[in-house]
Coordinates of C-alpha atoms in Angstrom, one line a residue:
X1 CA -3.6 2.6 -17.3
X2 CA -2.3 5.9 -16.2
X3 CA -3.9 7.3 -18.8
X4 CA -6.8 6.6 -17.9
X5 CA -5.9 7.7 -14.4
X6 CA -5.6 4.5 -12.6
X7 CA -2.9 3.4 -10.3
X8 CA -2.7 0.1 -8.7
X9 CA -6.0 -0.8 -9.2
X10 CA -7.5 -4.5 -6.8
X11 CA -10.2 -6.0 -7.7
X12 CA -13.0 -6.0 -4.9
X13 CA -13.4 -9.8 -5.3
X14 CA -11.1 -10.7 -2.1
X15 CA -9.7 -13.5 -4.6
X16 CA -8.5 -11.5 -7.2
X17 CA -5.9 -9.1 -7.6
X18 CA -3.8 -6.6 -8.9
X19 CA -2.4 -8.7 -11.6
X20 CA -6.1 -8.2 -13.1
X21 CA -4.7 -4.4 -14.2
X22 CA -1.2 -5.0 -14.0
X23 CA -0.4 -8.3 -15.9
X24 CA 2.5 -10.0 -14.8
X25 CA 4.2 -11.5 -17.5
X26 CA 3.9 -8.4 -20.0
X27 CA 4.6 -6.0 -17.1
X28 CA 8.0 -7.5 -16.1
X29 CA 9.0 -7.8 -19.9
X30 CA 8.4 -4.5 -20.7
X31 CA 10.6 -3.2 -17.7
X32 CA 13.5 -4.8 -19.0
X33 CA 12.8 -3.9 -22.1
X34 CA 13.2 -0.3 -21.2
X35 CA 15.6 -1.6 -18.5
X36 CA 13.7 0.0 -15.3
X37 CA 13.0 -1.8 -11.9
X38 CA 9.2 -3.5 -12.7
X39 CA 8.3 -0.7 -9.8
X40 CA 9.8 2.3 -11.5
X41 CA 8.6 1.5 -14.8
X42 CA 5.2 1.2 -13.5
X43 CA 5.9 4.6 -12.3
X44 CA 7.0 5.9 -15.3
X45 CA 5.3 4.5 -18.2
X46 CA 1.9 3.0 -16.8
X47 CA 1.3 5.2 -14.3
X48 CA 3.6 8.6 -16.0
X49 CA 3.9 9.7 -12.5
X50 CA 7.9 9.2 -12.3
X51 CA 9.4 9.3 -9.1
X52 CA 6.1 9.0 -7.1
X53 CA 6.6 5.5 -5.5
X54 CA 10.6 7.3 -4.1
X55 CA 8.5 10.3 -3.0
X56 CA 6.3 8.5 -0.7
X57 CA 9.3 6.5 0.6
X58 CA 11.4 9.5 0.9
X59 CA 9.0 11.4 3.1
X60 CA 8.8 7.9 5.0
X61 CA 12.4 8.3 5.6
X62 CA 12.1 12.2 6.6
X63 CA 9.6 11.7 9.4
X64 CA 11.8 8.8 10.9
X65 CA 10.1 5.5 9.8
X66 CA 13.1 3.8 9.0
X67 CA 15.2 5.4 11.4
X68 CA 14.6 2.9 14.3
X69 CA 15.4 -0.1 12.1
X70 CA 12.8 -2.0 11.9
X71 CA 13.6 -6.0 12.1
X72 CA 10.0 -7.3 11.3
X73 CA 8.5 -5.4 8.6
X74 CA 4.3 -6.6 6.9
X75 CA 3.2 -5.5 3.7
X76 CA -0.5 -5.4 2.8
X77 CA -1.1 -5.9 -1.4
X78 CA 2.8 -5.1 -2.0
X79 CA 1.4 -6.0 -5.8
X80 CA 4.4 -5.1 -8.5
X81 CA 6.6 -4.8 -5.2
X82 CA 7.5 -1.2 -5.9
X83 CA 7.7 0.1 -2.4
X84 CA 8.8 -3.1 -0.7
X85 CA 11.7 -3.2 -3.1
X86 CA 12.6 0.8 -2.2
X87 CA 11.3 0.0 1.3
X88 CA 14.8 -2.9 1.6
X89 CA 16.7 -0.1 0.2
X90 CA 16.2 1.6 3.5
X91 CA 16.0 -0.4 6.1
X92 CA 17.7 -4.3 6.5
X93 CA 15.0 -6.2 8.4
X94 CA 15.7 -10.2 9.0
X95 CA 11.8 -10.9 8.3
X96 CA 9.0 -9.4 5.4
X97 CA 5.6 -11.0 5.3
X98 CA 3.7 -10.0 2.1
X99 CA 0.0 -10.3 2.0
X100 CA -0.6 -10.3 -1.9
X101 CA -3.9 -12.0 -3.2
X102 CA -2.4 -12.3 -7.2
X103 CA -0.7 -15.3 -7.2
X104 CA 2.1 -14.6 -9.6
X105 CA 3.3 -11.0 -8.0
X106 CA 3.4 -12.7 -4.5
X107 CA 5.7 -15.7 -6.1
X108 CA 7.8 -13.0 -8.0
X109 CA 8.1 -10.9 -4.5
X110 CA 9.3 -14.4 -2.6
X111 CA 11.6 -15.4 -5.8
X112 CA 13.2 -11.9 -5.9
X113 CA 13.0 -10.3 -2.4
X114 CA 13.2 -13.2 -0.1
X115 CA 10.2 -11.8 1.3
X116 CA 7.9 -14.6 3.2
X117 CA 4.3 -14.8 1.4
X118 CA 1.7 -15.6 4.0
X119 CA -1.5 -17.1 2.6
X120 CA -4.9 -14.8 2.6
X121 CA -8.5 -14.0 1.9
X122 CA -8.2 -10.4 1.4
X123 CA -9.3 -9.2 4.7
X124 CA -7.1 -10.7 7.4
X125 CA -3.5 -11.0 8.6
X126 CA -4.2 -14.1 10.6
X127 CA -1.3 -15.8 10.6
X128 CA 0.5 -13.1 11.8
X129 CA 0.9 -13.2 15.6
X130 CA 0.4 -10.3 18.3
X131 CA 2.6 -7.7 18.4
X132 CA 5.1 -9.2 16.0
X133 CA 5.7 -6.3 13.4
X134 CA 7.7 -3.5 13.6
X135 CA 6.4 -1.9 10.8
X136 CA 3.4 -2.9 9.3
X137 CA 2.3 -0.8 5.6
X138 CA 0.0 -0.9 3.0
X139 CA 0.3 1.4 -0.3
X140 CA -2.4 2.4 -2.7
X141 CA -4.1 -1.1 -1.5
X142 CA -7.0 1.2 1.0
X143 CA -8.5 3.3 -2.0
X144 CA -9.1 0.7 -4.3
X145 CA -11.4 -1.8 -1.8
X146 CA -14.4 -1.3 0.6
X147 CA -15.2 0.8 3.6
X148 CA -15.6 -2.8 5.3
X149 CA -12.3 -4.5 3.7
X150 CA -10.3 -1.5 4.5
X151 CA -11.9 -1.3 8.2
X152 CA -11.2 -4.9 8.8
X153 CA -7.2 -4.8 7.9
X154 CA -6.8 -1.8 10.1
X155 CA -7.9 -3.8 13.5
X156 CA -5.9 -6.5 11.7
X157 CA -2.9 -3.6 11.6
X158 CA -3.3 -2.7 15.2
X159 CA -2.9 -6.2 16.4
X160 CA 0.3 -7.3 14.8
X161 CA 1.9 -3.9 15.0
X162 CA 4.5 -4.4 18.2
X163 CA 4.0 -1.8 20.9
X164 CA 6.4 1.3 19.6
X165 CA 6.0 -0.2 16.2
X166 CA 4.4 1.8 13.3
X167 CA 1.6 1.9 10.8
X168 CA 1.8 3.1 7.6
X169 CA -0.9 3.2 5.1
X170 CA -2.7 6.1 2.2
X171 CA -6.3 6.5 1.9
X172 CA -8.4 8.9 -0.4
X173 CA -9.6 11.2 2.7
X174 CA -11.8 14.6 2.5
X175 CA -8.4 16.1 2.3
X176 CA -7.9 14.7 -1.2
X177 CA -11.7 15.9 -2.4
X178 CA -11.7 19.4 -2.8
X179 CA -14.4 19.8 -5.4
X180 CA -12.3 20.5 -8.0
X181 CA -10.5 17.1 -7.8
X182 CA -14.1 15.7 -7.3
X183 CA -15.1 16.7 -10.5
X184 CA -11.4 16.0 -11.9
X185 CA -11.9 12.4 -11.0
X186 CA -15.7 12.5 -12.2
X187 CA -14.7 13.2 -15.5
X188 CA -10.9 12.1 -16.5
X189 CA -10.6 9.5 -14.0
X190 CA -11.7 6.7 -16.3
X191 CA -14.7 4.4 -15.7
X192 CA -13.1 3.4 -12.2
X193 CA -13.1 -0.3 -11.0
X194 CA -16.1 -1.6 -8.3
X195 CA -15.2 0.5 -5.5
X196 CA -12.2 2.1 -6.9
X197 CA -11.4 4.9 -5.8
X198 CA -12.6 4.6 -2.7
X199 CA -13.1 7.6 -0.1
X200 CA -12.6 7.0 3.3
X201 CA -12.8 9.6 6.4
X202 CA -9.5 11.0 7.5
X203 CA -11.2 11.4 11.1
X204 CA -12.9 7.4 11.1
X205 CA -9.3 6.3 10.6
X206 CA -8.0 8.7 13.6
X207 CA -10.5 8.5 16.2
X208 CA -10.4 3.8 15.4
X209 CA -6.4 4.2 15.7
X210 CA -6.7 6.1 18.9
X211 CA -8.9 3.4 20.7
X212 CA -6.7 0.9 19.5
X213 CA -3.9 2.9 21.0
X214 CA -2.2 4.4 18.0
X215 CA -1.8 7.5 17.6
X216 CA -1.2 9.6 14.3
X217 CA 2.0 11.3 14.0
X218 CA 2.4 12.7 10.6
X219 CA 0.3 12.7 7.4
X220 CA 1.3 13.7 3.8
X221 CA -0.1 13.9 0.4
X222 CA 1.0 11.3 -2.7
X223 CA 0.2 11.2 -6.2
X224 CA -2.8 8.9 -7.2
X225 CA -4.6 8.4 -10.2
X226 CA -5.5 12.2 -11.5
X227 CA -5.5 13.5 -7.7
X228 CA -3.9 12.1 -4.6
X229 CA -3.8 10.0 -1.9
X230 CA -3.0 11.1 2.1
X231 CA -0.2 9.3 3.7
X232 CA -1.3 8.3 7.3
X233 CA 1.8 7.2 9.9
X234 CA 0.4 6.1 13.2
X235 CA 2.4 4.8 16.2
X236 CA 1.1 2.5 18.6
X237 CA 1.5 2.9 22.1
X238 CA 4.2 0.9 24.2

Protein backbone atom coordinates (compact mmCIF):
# COMPACT_ATOMS: atom_id res chain seq x y z
CA UNK A 1 0.00 0.00 0.00
CA UNK A 2 2.56 2.57 0.70
CA UNK A 3 4.07 1.71 -2.21
CA UNK A 4 1.71 2.53 -4.04
CA UNK A 5 1.34 5.78 -2.17
CA UNK A 6 -1.75 5.22 -0.22
CA UNK A 7 -2.35 5.74 3.38
CA UNK A 8 -5.40 4.98 5.22
CA UNK A 9 -7.47 4.71 2.39
CA UNK A 10 -12.09 4.61 3.20
CA UNK A 11 -14.05 3.54 0.95
CA UNK A 12 -16.68 6.19 -0.33
CA UNK A 13 -19.56 3.70 0.27
CA UNK A 14 -20.59 5.14 3.85
CA UNK A 15 -20.79 1.30 4.74
CA UNK A 16 -17.54 0.24 4.12
CA UNK A 17 -14.35 0.93 5.53
CA UNK A 18 -10.89 0.94 6.07
CA UNK A 19 -10.53 -2.61 6.64
CA UNK A 20 -11.23 -2.83 2.77
CA UNK A 21 -7.22 -1.60 2.43
CA UNK A 22 -6.08 -2.49 5.66
CA UNK A 23 -7.27 -6.16 6.49
CA UNK A 24 -7.67 -6.80 9.89
CA UNK A 25 -6.72 -10.18 10.65
CA UNK A 26 -3.42 -10.12 8.42
CA UNK A 27 -2.62 -6.60 9.56
CA UNK A 28 -2.54 -7.36 13.37
CA UNK A 29 -0.55 -10.67 12.65
CA UNK A 30 1.99 -9.20 10.86
CA UNK A 31 2.60 -6.45 13.68
CA UNK A 32 3.41 -9.02 16.00
CA UNK A 33 5.22 -10.78 13.87
CA UNK A 34 7.65 -7.98 13.55
CA UNK A 35 6.54 -7.13 17.22
CA UNK A 36 5.39 -3.34 16.45
CA UNK A 37 2.13 -1.65 17.84
CA UNK A 38 -0.61 -2.53 14.76
CA UNK A 39 -0.29 1.60 14.40
CA UNK A 40 3.47 1.81 14.12
CA UNK A 41 3.78 -1.08 11.85
CA UNK A 42 1.30 0.42 9.61
CA UNK A 43 3.70 3.31 9.75
CA UNK A 44 6.62 1.51 9.04
CA UNK A 45 6.08 -1.24 6.71
CA UNK A 46 2.63 -0.42 4.87
CA UNK A 47 2.92 2.94 4.76
CA UNK A 48 7.25 3.22 5.05
CA UNK A 49 6.60 6.57 6.60
CA UNK A 50 8.12 5.63 10.22
CA UNK A 51 7.38 7.92 12.78
CA UNK A 52 4.64 9.92 10.93
CA UNK A 53 1.50 8.93 13.07
CA UNK A 54 4.13 10.34 16.53
CA UNK A 55 4.91 13.45 14.43
CA UNK A 56 1.41 14.52 14.05
CA UNK A 57 0.79 13.76 17.69
CA UNK A 58 3.86 15.34 18.81
CA UNK A 59 3.09 18.70 17.08
CA UNK A 60 -0.43 18.08 18.76
CA UNK A 61 1.28 18.10 22.02
CA UNK A 62 3.57 21.35 21.08
CA UNK A 63 0.71 23.66 20.31
CA UNK A 64 -1.11 22.63 23.56
CA UNK A 65 -3.81 20.14 22.59
CA UNK A 66 -3.34 17.98 25.31
CA UNK A 67 -2.22 20.36 27.65
CA UNK A 68 -5.80 21.20 29.11
CA UNK A 69 -6.57 17.56 29.76
CA UNK A 70 -9.12 16.74 27.88
CA UNK A 71 -11.85 14.34 29.85
CA UNK A 72 -14.19 13.64 26.82
CA UNK A 73 -12.21 12.97 23.73
CA UNK A 74 -14.36 11.67 19.78
CA UNK A 75 -12.54 10.11 17.18
CA UNK A 76 -13.82 10.13 13.56
CA UNK A 77 -12.60 6.74 11.41
CA UNK A 78 -9.82 5.99 14.23
CA UNK A 79 -9.35 2.77 11.71
CA UNK A 80 -6.01 0.69 12.84
CA UNK A 81 -6.29 3.01 16.05
CA UNK A 82 -2.80 4.46 15.54
CA UNK A 83 -3.41 7.89 16.87
CA UNK A 84 -6.07 7.14 19.37
CA UNK A 85 -3.67 4.60 20.95
CA UNK A 86 -0.64 7.47 20.96
CA UNK A 87 -3.50 10.01 21.51
CA UNK A 88 -4.16 7.81 25.46
CA UNK A 89 -0.52 8.11 25.72
CA UNK A 90 -0.95 11.70 26.26
CA UNK A 91 -3.79 12.64 27.73
CA UNK A 92 -6.05 10.22 30.48
CA UNK A 93 -9.68 11.07 29.51
CA UNK A 94 -12.59 9.02 31.52
CA UNK A 95 -14.64 8.83 28.04
CA UNK A 96 -13.46 7.99 23.99
CA UNK A 97 -16.27 7.56 21.46
CA UNK A 98 -14.93 6.05 18.15
CA UNK A 99 -16.87 6.53 14.99
CA UNK A 100 -15.37 3.57 12.80
CA UNK A 101 -17.60 2.23 9.94
CA UNK A 102 -15.27 -1.38 9.62
CA UNK A 103 -16.69 -3.46 11.90
CA UNK A 104 -13.67 -5.45 13.12
CA UNK A 105 -11.23 -2.34 13.73
CA UNK A 106 -14.07 -0.67 15.82
CA UNK A 107 -14.48 -4.08 17.97
CA UNK A 108 -10.54 -4.34 18.19
CA UNK A 109 -10.49 -0.41 19.34
CA UNK A 110 -13.34 -1.30 22.14
CA UNK A 111 -11.54 -4.88 23.10
CA UNK A 112 -8.14 -3.09 23.44
CA UNK A 113 -8.63 0.56 24.34
CA UNK A 114 -11.79 0.64 26.27
CA UNK A 115 -12.82 3.13 23.98
CA UNK A 116 -16.87 3.37 23.58
CA UNK A 117 -17.93 2.46 19.74
CA UNK A 118 -20.93 4.53 18.82
CA UNK A 119 -22.97 3.14 15.92
CA UNK A 120 -22.91 5.19 12.36
CA UNK A 121 -23.65 5.81 8.71
CA UNK A 122 -20.60 7.48 7.80
CA UNK A 123 -21.71 10.99 7.93
CA UNK A 124 -23.04 11.86 11.39
CA UNK A 125 -22.13 11.90 15.02
CA UNK A 126 -25.77 11.67 16.18
CA UNK A 127 -25.57 10.04 19.19
CA UNK A 128 -23.23 12.32 20.40
CA UNK A 129 -24.98 15.14 22.47
CA UNK A 130 -24.23 19.05 22.32
CA UNK A 131 -21.31 20.32 23.55
CA UNK A 132 -20.14 17.09 25.10
CA UNK A 133 -16.46 16.64 23.69
CA UNK A 134 -13.52 18.09 24.75
CA UNK A 135 -11.63 17.20 21.91
CA UNK A 136 -13.06 15.99 19.01
CA UNK A 137 -10.34 14.60 15.85
CA UNK A 138 -10.35 12.98 12.81
CA UNK A 139 -6.92 11.69 11.06
CA UNK A 140 -6.35 10.93 7.39
CA UNK A 141 -10.37 10.17 7.41
CA UNK A 142 -11.18 13.95 5.36
CA UNK A 143 -8.88 13.17 2.21
CA UNK A 144 -10.11 9.98 1.40
CA UNK A 145 -14.23 10.86 1.26
CA UNK A 146 -16.36 13.53 -0.41
CA UNK A 147 -16.52 17.32 -0.43
CA UNK A 148 -20.20 16.54 0.93
CA UNK A 149 -19.17 13.63 3.58
CA UNK A 150 -16.41 15.67 4.80
CA UNK A 151 -18.70 18.99 4.91
CA UNK A 152 -21.37 17.13 6.82
CA UNK A 153 -18.93 15.76 9.79
CA UNK A 154 -17.51 19.20 10.30
CA UNK A 155 -21.16 20.85 11.35
CA UNK A 156 -21.37 17.46 13.07
CA UNK A 157 -17.74 18.51 14.80
CA UNK A 158 -18.89 21.94 15.74
CA UNK A 159 -21.88 20.66 17.54
CA UNK A 160 -20.45 18.17 19.95
CA UNK A 161 -17.26 20.05 20.42
CA UNK A 162 -17.87 21.74 24.20
CA UNK A 163 -17.32 25.49 24.21
CA UNK A 164 -13.29 25.95 24.81
CA UNK A 165 -13.05 22.43 23.43
CA UNK A 166 -11.00 21.74 20.23
CA UNK A 167 -11.07 20.35 16.74
CA UNK A 168 -8.62 18.56 15.19
CA UNK A 169 -8.63 17.19 11.75
CA UNK A 170 -6.03 17.05 8.22
CA UNK A 171 -7.32 17.77 4.85
CA UNK A 172 -5.45 17.78 1.44
CA UNK A 173 -5.69 21.80 1.08
CA UNK A 174 -4.17 24.15 -1.88
CA UNK A 175 -1.31 24.24 0.54
CA UNK A 176 -0.43 20.57 -0.16
CA UNK A 177 -0.88 21.09 -4.23
CA UNK A 178 1.97 22.89 -5.47
CA UNK A 179 2.20 21.63 -9.03
CA UNK A 180 4.89 19.67 -8.47
CA UNK A 181 3.16 17.44 -5.87
CA UNK A 182 0.11 17.59 -8.35
CA UNK A 183 1.85 15.91 -10.88
CA UNK A 184 3.78 13.71 -8.15
CA UNK A 185 0.41 12.38 -7.15
CA UNK A 186 -0.80 12.18 -10.94
CA UNK A 187 1.78 9.89 -11.71
CA UNK A 188 3.25 7.74 -8.55
CA UNK A 189 0.33 8.03 -6.49
CA UNK A 190 -1.25 4.77 -7.64
CA UNK A 191 -4.76 4.42 -9.28
CA UNK A 192 -6.27 6.21 -6.15
CA UNK A 193 -9.61 4.95 -4.65
CA UNK A 194 -13.26 6.77 -5.61
CA UNK A 195 -12.60 10.03 -4.28
CA UNK A 196 -9.32 9.41 -2.74
CA UNK A 197 -7.31 11.80 -2.37
CA UNK A 198 -9.59 14.17 -1.99
CA UNK A 199 -8.77 18.17 -2.17
CA UNK A 200 -10.54 20.35 -0.06
CA UNK A 201 -10.18 24.33 0.32
CA UNK A 202 -8.12 25.42 3.25
CA UNK A 203 -10.26 28.71 3.18
CA UNK A 204 -14.02 26.67 2.89
CA UNK A 205 -12.95 24.97 6.06
CA UNK A 206 -11.85 28.41 7.82
CA UNK A 207 -14.48 30.82 6.83
CA UNK A 208 -17.57 27.36 7.88
CA UNK A 209 -15.43 27.04 11.38
CA UNK A 210 -15.68 30.78 11.94
CA UNK A 211 -19.55 30.92 11.56
CA UNK A 212 -19.84 28.09 13.67
CA UNK A 213 -17.71 29.90 16.16
CA UNK A 214 -14.42 28.20 15.87
CA UNK A 215 -11.69 29.65 15.18
CA UNK A 216 -8.32 28.24 13.68
CA UNK A 217 -5.36 28.43 15.88
CA UNK A 218 -2.60 26.55 14.30
CA UNK A 219 -2.07 24.56 11.11
CA UNK A 220 0.88 22.10 10.19
CA UNK A 221 1.86 19.82 7.43
CA UNK A 222 1.90 15.67 7.80
CA UNK A 223 3.08 13.01 5.68
CA UNK A 224 0.42 11.49 3.29
CA UNK A 225 0.53 9.23 0.59
CA UNK A 226 3.59 10.62 -1.80
CA UNK A 227 2.82 14.34 -0.56
CA UNK A 228 1.07 15.57 2.58
CA UNK A 229 -1.69 16.41 4.35
CA UNK A 230 -2.38 19.99 6.48
CA UNK A 231 -3.11 19.64 10.07
CA UNK A 232 -6.05 22.10 10.96
CA UNK A 233 -6.54 22.80 15.06
CA UNK A 234 -9.67 25.00 15.58
CA UNK A 235 -11.06 26.18 18.95
CA UNK A 236 -14.50 26.82 19.48
CA UNK A 237 -15.59 29.73 21.21
CA UNK A 238 -16.79 29.66 24.97
Amino acid sequence: MGRAGFDIVRSTNNLGGVDDFIPFEATVRAARAAGLSVGDYIDEVMNGTPGATQSTIDELSALGVFAAKPNTVLEIGPGSGRYLEKTLKECSPDRYEIYETAAPWADYLVDTFGVVAQPTAGSSLAPTPDGSIDLVQAHKVFNTVTFLCASRYFFEMARVARPGGRIVFDVMTETCLDPATVSAWATQGGAGHDSYPAAMPRRTCVDLFATLGCSLEASFLAPMGVASTEVLVFGKGA
